[in-house]
PDB file of C-alpha atoms and ligand atoms in Angstrom:
ATOM      1  CA  MET A 126     125.275 104.799  98.194  1.00 84.00           C
ATOM      2  CA  LEU A 127     123.996 103.765  94.665  1.00 90.00           C
ATOM      3  CA  LYS A 128     126.357 101.171  93.022  1.00 89.00           C
ATOM      4  CA  ASN A 129     126.780 101.100  89.288  1.00 84.00           C
ATOM      5  CA  ASN A 130     125.841  97.490  88.877  1.00 92.00           C
ATOM      6  CA  GLU A 131     122.339  98.268  90.485  1.00 95.00           C
ATOM      7  CA  ILE A 132     121.468 100.446  87.356  1.00 96.00           C
ATOM      8  CA  ASP A 133     119.708  98.978  84.320  1.00 96.00           C
ATOM      9  CA  GLU A 134     119.039 101.999  82.396  1.00 97.00           C
ATOM     10  CA  ILE A 135     118.788 105.702  83.003  1.00 97.00           C
ATOM     11  CA  LEU A 136     115.449 106.740  81.609  1.00 98.00           C
ATOM     12  CA  ILE A 137     115.427 110.434  82.802  1.00 98.00           C
ATOM     13  CA  THR A 138     118.568 112.428  83.886  1.00 98.00           C
ATOM     14  CA  GLU A 139     119.059 114.823  86.410  1.00 98.00           C
ATOM     15  CA  GLY A 140     119.382 117.607  84.068  1.00 98.00           C
ATOM     16  CA  GLU A 141     116.091 116.745  82.059  1.00 98.00           C
ATOM     17  CA  ILE A 142     114.274 116.605  85.351  1.00 98.00           C
ATOM     18  CA  ARG A 143     115.697 120.076  86.539  1.00 98.00           C
ATOM     19  CA  GLU A 144     114.226 121.559  83.112  1.00 98.00           C
ATOM     20  CA  LYS A 145     110.997 119.890  83.425  1.00 98.00           C
ATOM     21  CA  VAL A 146     110.408 121.126  86.966  1.00 97.00           C
ATOM     22  CA  ILE A 147     111.306 124.847  85.661  1.00 98.00           C
ATOM     23  CA  GLU A 148     108.969 124.323  82.702  1.00 98.00           C
ATOM     24  CA  LEU A 149     105.964 123.024  84.742  1.00 97.00           C
ATOM     25  CA  GLY A 150     106.370 125.556  87.636  1.00 97.00           C
ATOM     26  CA  GLY A 151     106.306 128.219  85.224  1.00 98.00           C
ATOM     27  CA  LYS A 152     103.061 126.979  83.557  1.00 98.00           C
ATOM     28  CA  ILE A 153     101.458 126.180  86.784  1.00 98.00           C
ATOM     29  CA  THR A 154     102.329 129.825  88.200  1.00 97.00           C
ATOM     30  CA  ARG A 155     100.914 131.325  84.859  1.00 97.00           C
ATOM     31  CA  ASP A 156      97.883 129.342  84.776  1.00 98.00           C
ATOM     32  CA  TYR A 157      96.903 130.192  88.460  1.00 97.00           C
ATOM     33  CA  GLN A 158      98.051 133.725  88.730  1.00 96.00           C
ATOM     34  CA  GLY A 159      96.060 135.711  91.156  1.00 94.00           C
ATOM     35  CA  LYS A 160      94.447 132.436  92.680  1.00 94.00           C
ATOM     36  CA  ASP A 161      94.823 130.888  95.957  1.00 88.00           C
ATOM     37  CA  LEU A 162      96.020 127.392  94.873  1.00 95.00           C
ATOM     38  CA  VAL A 163      95.907 124.429  97.296  1.00 95.00           C
ATOM     39  CA  PHE A 164      98.353 121.487  96.484  1.00 95.00           C
ATOM     40  CA  ILE A 165      97.568 118.240  97.408  1.00 94.00           C
ATOM     41  CA  GLY A 166     100.465 115.687  97.520  1.00 91.00           C
ATOM     42  CA  VAL A 167      99.580 112.119  98.304  1.00 82.00           C
ATOM     43  CA  LEU A 168     101.670 110.172 100.636  1.00 72.00           C
ATOM     44  CA  ARG A 169      99.457 107.838 102.314  1.00 86.00           C
ATOM     45  CA  ILE A 170      95.618 107.618 101.762  1.00 65.00           C
ATOM     46  CA  LEU A 171      95.004 107.243 105.590  1.00 65.00           C
ATOM     47  CA  LYS A 172      95.652 110.728 106.510  1.00 73.00           C
ATOM     48  CA  ASP A 173      92.699 113.191 105.634  1.00 80.00           C
ATOM     49  CA  LEU A 174      93.370 116.697 104.815  1.00 82.00           C
ATOM     50  CA  ASP A 175      93.851 119.482 107.423  1.00 81.00           C
ATOM     51  CA  GLU A 176      91.799 122.086 105.712  1.00 86.00           C
ATOM     52  CA  THR A 177      88.516 122.423 103.731  1.00 92.00           C
ATOM     53  CA  ILE A 178      88.764 122.672  99.861  1.00 94.00           C
ATOM     54  CA  VAL A 179      85.278 123.987  99.244  1.00 95.00           C
ATOM     55  CA  GLY A 180      85.418 126.500  96.732  1.00 95.00           C
ATOM     56  CA  LYS A 181      89.200 126.131  96.237  1.00 96.00           C
ATOM     57  CA  ASP A 182      91.384 125.772  93.274  1.00 97.00           C
ATOM     58  CA  VAL A 183      92.970 122.468  93.930  1.00 97.00           C
ATOM     59  CA  LEU A 184      96.114 120.688  92.101  1.00 98.00           C
ATOM     60  CA  VAL A 185      96.860 117.019  93.135  1.00 97.00           C
ATOM     61  CA  VAL A 186     100.371 116.491  92.576  1.00 96.00           C
ATOM     62  CA  GLU A 187     101.505 112.848  92.093  1.00 95.00           C
ATOM     63  CA  ASP A 188     104.733 110.999  91.524  1.00 95.00           C
ATOM     64  CA  ILE A 189     103.439 108.280  89.197  1.00 96.00           C
ATOM     65  CA  VAL A 190     100.361 107.595  87.594  1.00 96.00           C
ATOM     66  CA  ASP A 191     100.363 103.683  86.830  1.00 95.00           C
ATOM     67  CA  THR A 192      96.911 101.839  86.489  1.00 96.00           C
ATOM     68  CA  GLY A 193      95.100 105.362  87.743  1.00 96.00           C
ATOM     69  CA  LEU A 194      93.025 103.395  90.415  1.00 95.00           C
ATOM     70  CA  THR A 195      94.798 105.294  93.284  1.00 91.00           C
ATOM     71  CA  LEU A 196      94.064 108.760  91.875  1.00 94.00           C
ATOM     72  CA  ASP A 197      90.663 107.952  90.543  1.00 96.00           C
ATOM     73  CA  TYR A 198      89.647 106.897  94.006  1.00 93.00           C
ATOM     74  CA  LEU A 199      91.159 110.067  95.406  1.00 93.00           C
ATOM     75  CA  LEU A 200      89.699 112.508  92.845  1.00 96.00           C
ATOM     76  CA  ARG A 201      86.156 111.062  93.326  1.00 96.00           C
ATOM     77  CA  ILE A 202      86.702 111.919  97.057  1.00 93.00           C
ATOM     78  CA  LEU A 203      88.044 115.435  96.549  1.00 95.00           C
ATOM     79  CA  LYS A 204      85.357 116.184  93.824  1.00 96.00           C
ATOM     80  CA  SER A 205      82.513 115.550  96.329  1.00 95.00           C
ATOM     81  CA  ARG A 206      83.926 118.170  98.541  1.00 95.00           C
ATOM     82  CA  LYS A 207      83.152 120.923  95.960  1.00 96.00           C
ATOM     83  CA  PRO A 208      86.480 122.420  95.064  1.00 97.00           C
ATOM     84  CA  SER A 209      86.256 125.334  92.556  1.00 97.00           C
ATOM     85  CA  SER A 210      88.449 123.375  90.098  1.00 98.00           C
ATOM     86  CA  LEU A 211      90.491 120.100  90.605  1.00 98.00           C
ATOM     87  CA  LYS A 212      93.384 119.339  88.284  1.00 98.00           C
ATOM     88  CA  VAL A 213      96.269 116.815  88.174  1.00 98.00           C
ATOM     89  CA  CYS A 214      99.904 117.080  87.900  1.00 98.00           C
ATOM     90  CA  THR A 215     102.175 113.998  87.740  1.00 97.00           C
ATOM     91  CA  PHE A 216     105.892 113.681  87.470  1.00 97.00           C
ATOM     92  CA  LEU A 217     105.429 110.383  85.613  1.00 98.00           C
ATOM     93  CA  ASN A 218     102.826 108.634  83.484  1.00 97.00           C
ATOM     94  CA  LYS A 219     102.476 105.040  82.487  1.00 96.00           C
ATOM     95  CA  SER A 220      99.823 105.371  80.050  1.00 93.00           C
ATOM     96  CA  ALA A 221     100.021 101.866  78.779  1.00 93.00           C
ATOM     97  CA  ARG A 222      98.918 100.508  82.020  1.00 90.00           C
ATOM     98  CA  ARG A 223      95.892 102.523  82.620  1.00 95.00           C
ATOM     99  CA  LYS A 224      92.601 100.859  83.738  1.00 96.00           C
ATOM    100  CA  VAL A 225      90.644 104.026  84.302  1.00 97.00           C
ATOM    101  CA  LYS A 226      90.475 107.155  82.311  1.00 95.00           C
ATOM    102  CA  ILE A 227      92.561 110.101  84.147  1.00 95.00           C
ATOM    103  CA  LYS A 228      93.039 113.342  82.938  1.00 96.00           C
ATOM    104  CA  VAL A 229      96.516 114.551  83.538  1.00 97.00           C
ATOM    105  CA  ASP A 230      96.689 118.413  83.281  1.00 98.00           C
ATOM    106  CA  TYR A 231     100.291 118.781  83.759  1.00 98.00           C
ATOM    107  CA  LEU A 232     102.708 116.095  82.882  1.00 98.00           C
ATOM    108  CA  GLY A 233     106.438 115.639  83.531  1.00 98.00           C
ATOM    109  CA  PHE A 234     107.337 112.585  81.399  1.00 98.00           C
ATOM    110  CA  ASP A 235     105.688 109.780  79.611  1.00 97.00           C
ATOM    111  CA  ILE A 236     107.543 106.335  80.398  1.00 97.00           C
ATOM    112  CA  PRO A 237     107.200 103.006  79.031  1.00 96.00           C
ATOM    113  CA  ASP A 238     105.554 100.003  80.956  1.00 95.00           C
ATOM    114  CA  LYS A 239     108.877  99.579  83.317  1.00 96.00           C
ATOM    115  CA  PHE A 240     109.113  99.633  87.076  1.00 96.00           C
ATOM    116  CA  VAL A 241     111.331 102.702  87.769  1.00 98.00           C
ATOM    117  CA  VAL A 242     112.944 104.166  90.682  1.00 98.00           C
ATOM    118  CA  GLY A 243     114.694 107.359  91.923  1.00 97.00           C
ATOM    119  CA  TYR A 244     113.669 111.016  92.357  1.00 97.00           C
ATOM    120  CA  GLY A 245     111.253 109.882  95.243  1.00 95.00           C
ATOM    121  CA  LEU A 246     110.257 106.712  93.730  1.00 96.00           C
ATOM    122  CA  ASP A 247     111.563 103.578  95.670  1.00 96.00           C
ATOM    123  CA  TYR A 248     111.899  99.851  95.760  1.00 95.00           C
ATOM    124  CA  ALA A 249     111.825  98.203  99.143  1.00 93.00           C
ATOM    125  CA  GLY A 250     112.500 101.539 100.586  1.00 93.00           C
ATOM    126  CA  LYS A 251     115.647 102.195  98.664  1.00 95.00           C
ATOM    127  CA  PHE A 252     116.740 104.387  95.739  1.00 96.00           C
ATOM    128  CA  ARG A 253     114.269 107.205  96.755  1.00 96.00           C
ATOM    129  CA  ASN A 254     117.113 109.749  97.068  1.00 96.00           C
ATOM    130  CA  VAL A 255     118.712 109.082  93.571  1.00 97.00           C
ATOM    131  CA  PRO A 256     118.510 112.459  91.776  1.00 97.00           C
ATOM    132  CA  PHE A 257     117.459 110.512  88.462  1.00 98.00           C
ATOM    133  CA  VAL A 258     114.959 107.974  87.273  1.00 98.00           C
ATOM    134  CA  PHE A 259     116.058 104.559  86.294  1.00 98.00           C
ATOM    135  CA  THR A 260     115.413 100.887  86.143  1.00 97.00           C
ATOM    136  CA  LEU A 261     116.897  98.305  88.300  1.00 96.00           C
ATOM    137  CA  ASN A 262     119.205  95.592  87.285  1.00 95.00           C
ATOM    138  CA  PRO A 263     116.926  92.636  87.412  1.00 93.00           C
ATOM    139  CA  GLU A 264     119.142  90.713  89.688  1.00 92.00           C
ATOM    140  CA  ILE A 265     118.064  93.052  92.587  1.00 91.00           C
ATOM    141  CA  TYR A 266     114.646  91.575  92.270  1.00 89.00           C
ATOM    142  CA  LYS A 267     115.903  88.040  92.777  1.00 86.00           C
ATOM    143  CA  GLY A 268     118.135  89.231  95.623  1.00 81.00           C
ATOM    144  CA  GLU A 269     121.177  88.195  93.818  1.00 71.00           C
ATOM    145  CA  LEU A 270     123.015  91.248  93.519  1.00 74.00           C
ATOM    146  CA  LYS A 271     125.970  91.571  95.776  1.00 63.00           C
TER     147      LYS A 271
HETATM  148  P1  IMP B 178      98.227 103.232  90.307  1.00 78.32           P
HETATM  149  O1  IMP B 178      96.936 103.239  91.262  1.00 78.32           O
HETATM  150  O2  IMP B 178      98.469 102.002  89.667  1.00 78.32           O
HETATM  151  O3  IMP B 178      98.245 104.429  89.468  1.00 78.32           O
HETATM  152  O4  IMP B 178      99.456 103.311  91.322  1.00 78.32           O
HETATM  153  C1  IMP B 178     100.189 104.401  91.369  1.00 78.32           C
HETATM  154  C2  IMP B 178     101.121 104.091  92.623  1.00 78.32           C
HETATM  155  O5  IMP B 178     101.946 103.042  92.443  1.00 78.32           O
HETATM  156  C3  IMP B 178     102.311 105.243  92.611  1.00 78.32           C
HETATM  157  O6  IMP B 178     101.853 106.427  93.369  1.00 78.32           O
HETATM  158  C4  IMP B 178     103.419 104.509  93.091  1.00 78.32           C
HETATM  159  O7  IMP B 178     103.334 104.594  94.589  1.00 78.32           O
HETATM  160  C5  IMP B 178     103.250 103.026  92.755  1.00 78.32           C
HETATM  161  N1  IMP B 178     103.851 102.932  91.322  1.00 78.32           N
HETATM  162  C6  IMP B 178     103.556 102.612  90.267  1.00 78.32           C
HETATM  163  N2  IMP B 178     104.483 102.314  89.436  1.00 78.32           N
HETATM  164  C7  IMP B 178     105.681 102.546  89.961  1.00 78.32           C
HETATM  165  C8  IMP B 178     107.064 102.591  89.593  1.00 78.32           C
HETATM  166  O8  IMP B 178     107.302 102.272  88.425  1.00 78.32           O
HETATM  167  N3  IMP B 178     107.975 102.734  90.540  1.00 78.32           N
HETATM  168  C9  IMP B 178     107.552 103.027  91.939  1.00 78.32           C
HETATM  169  N4  IMP B 178     106.360 103.076  92.274  1.00 78.32           N
HETATM  170  C10 IMP B 178     105.410 102.766  91.343  1.00 78.32           C
END
C-alpha cells in the first residue's frame, strides 16, 4: 500500500484522469466512427503484432512520451507495413525532453520534466497500481525511506 511519505507531489488527480479518459474516448469514437480501428498498446518491443495492419486505421496508445525515441522507432516500423492511417494517443507527454519530432494526435496531459509514477507507470516495479499520477519523495531513490 502507498504510504503518505512516499508522495512528493500529486500532479494529476484520479478525478482529472477520469474526466480526461471520457473526453479522449469520446473524441476517438467520433473521429473513427464507422471505421475498424486497430489499437496498439506498447508493452515490450520484443513481441510482434499478431495480425496484419495493411490498409487498417491504427492508433498507437502510449503511457508516456519522453524523449520520443521509443515511439519514433515503433512508428517507423508500423508505417512500413502500410496502414491506411497511423495516429498516436498518449496519456502523458514530456515535451521538454523531446529528442525527435513526434506528432501526438490525442493527448491526456502535458507534464513537466519530472519522473512520475502511478496510473500504470512504475518505479522499480512499484506504484503502478496507484490511481493518480505523482512524483516520488527523493528519499526513495536513495533507498533511505523507511
Ligand atoms: P522515450 O523513448 O524517452 O519517449 O521513453 C518512453 C518510455 O520511458 C515510457 O514508455 C516509459 O516506459 C518510460 N518513462 C519515461 N518517463 C517516465 C516517467 O516519468 N515515469 C515512468 N516511466 C517513464
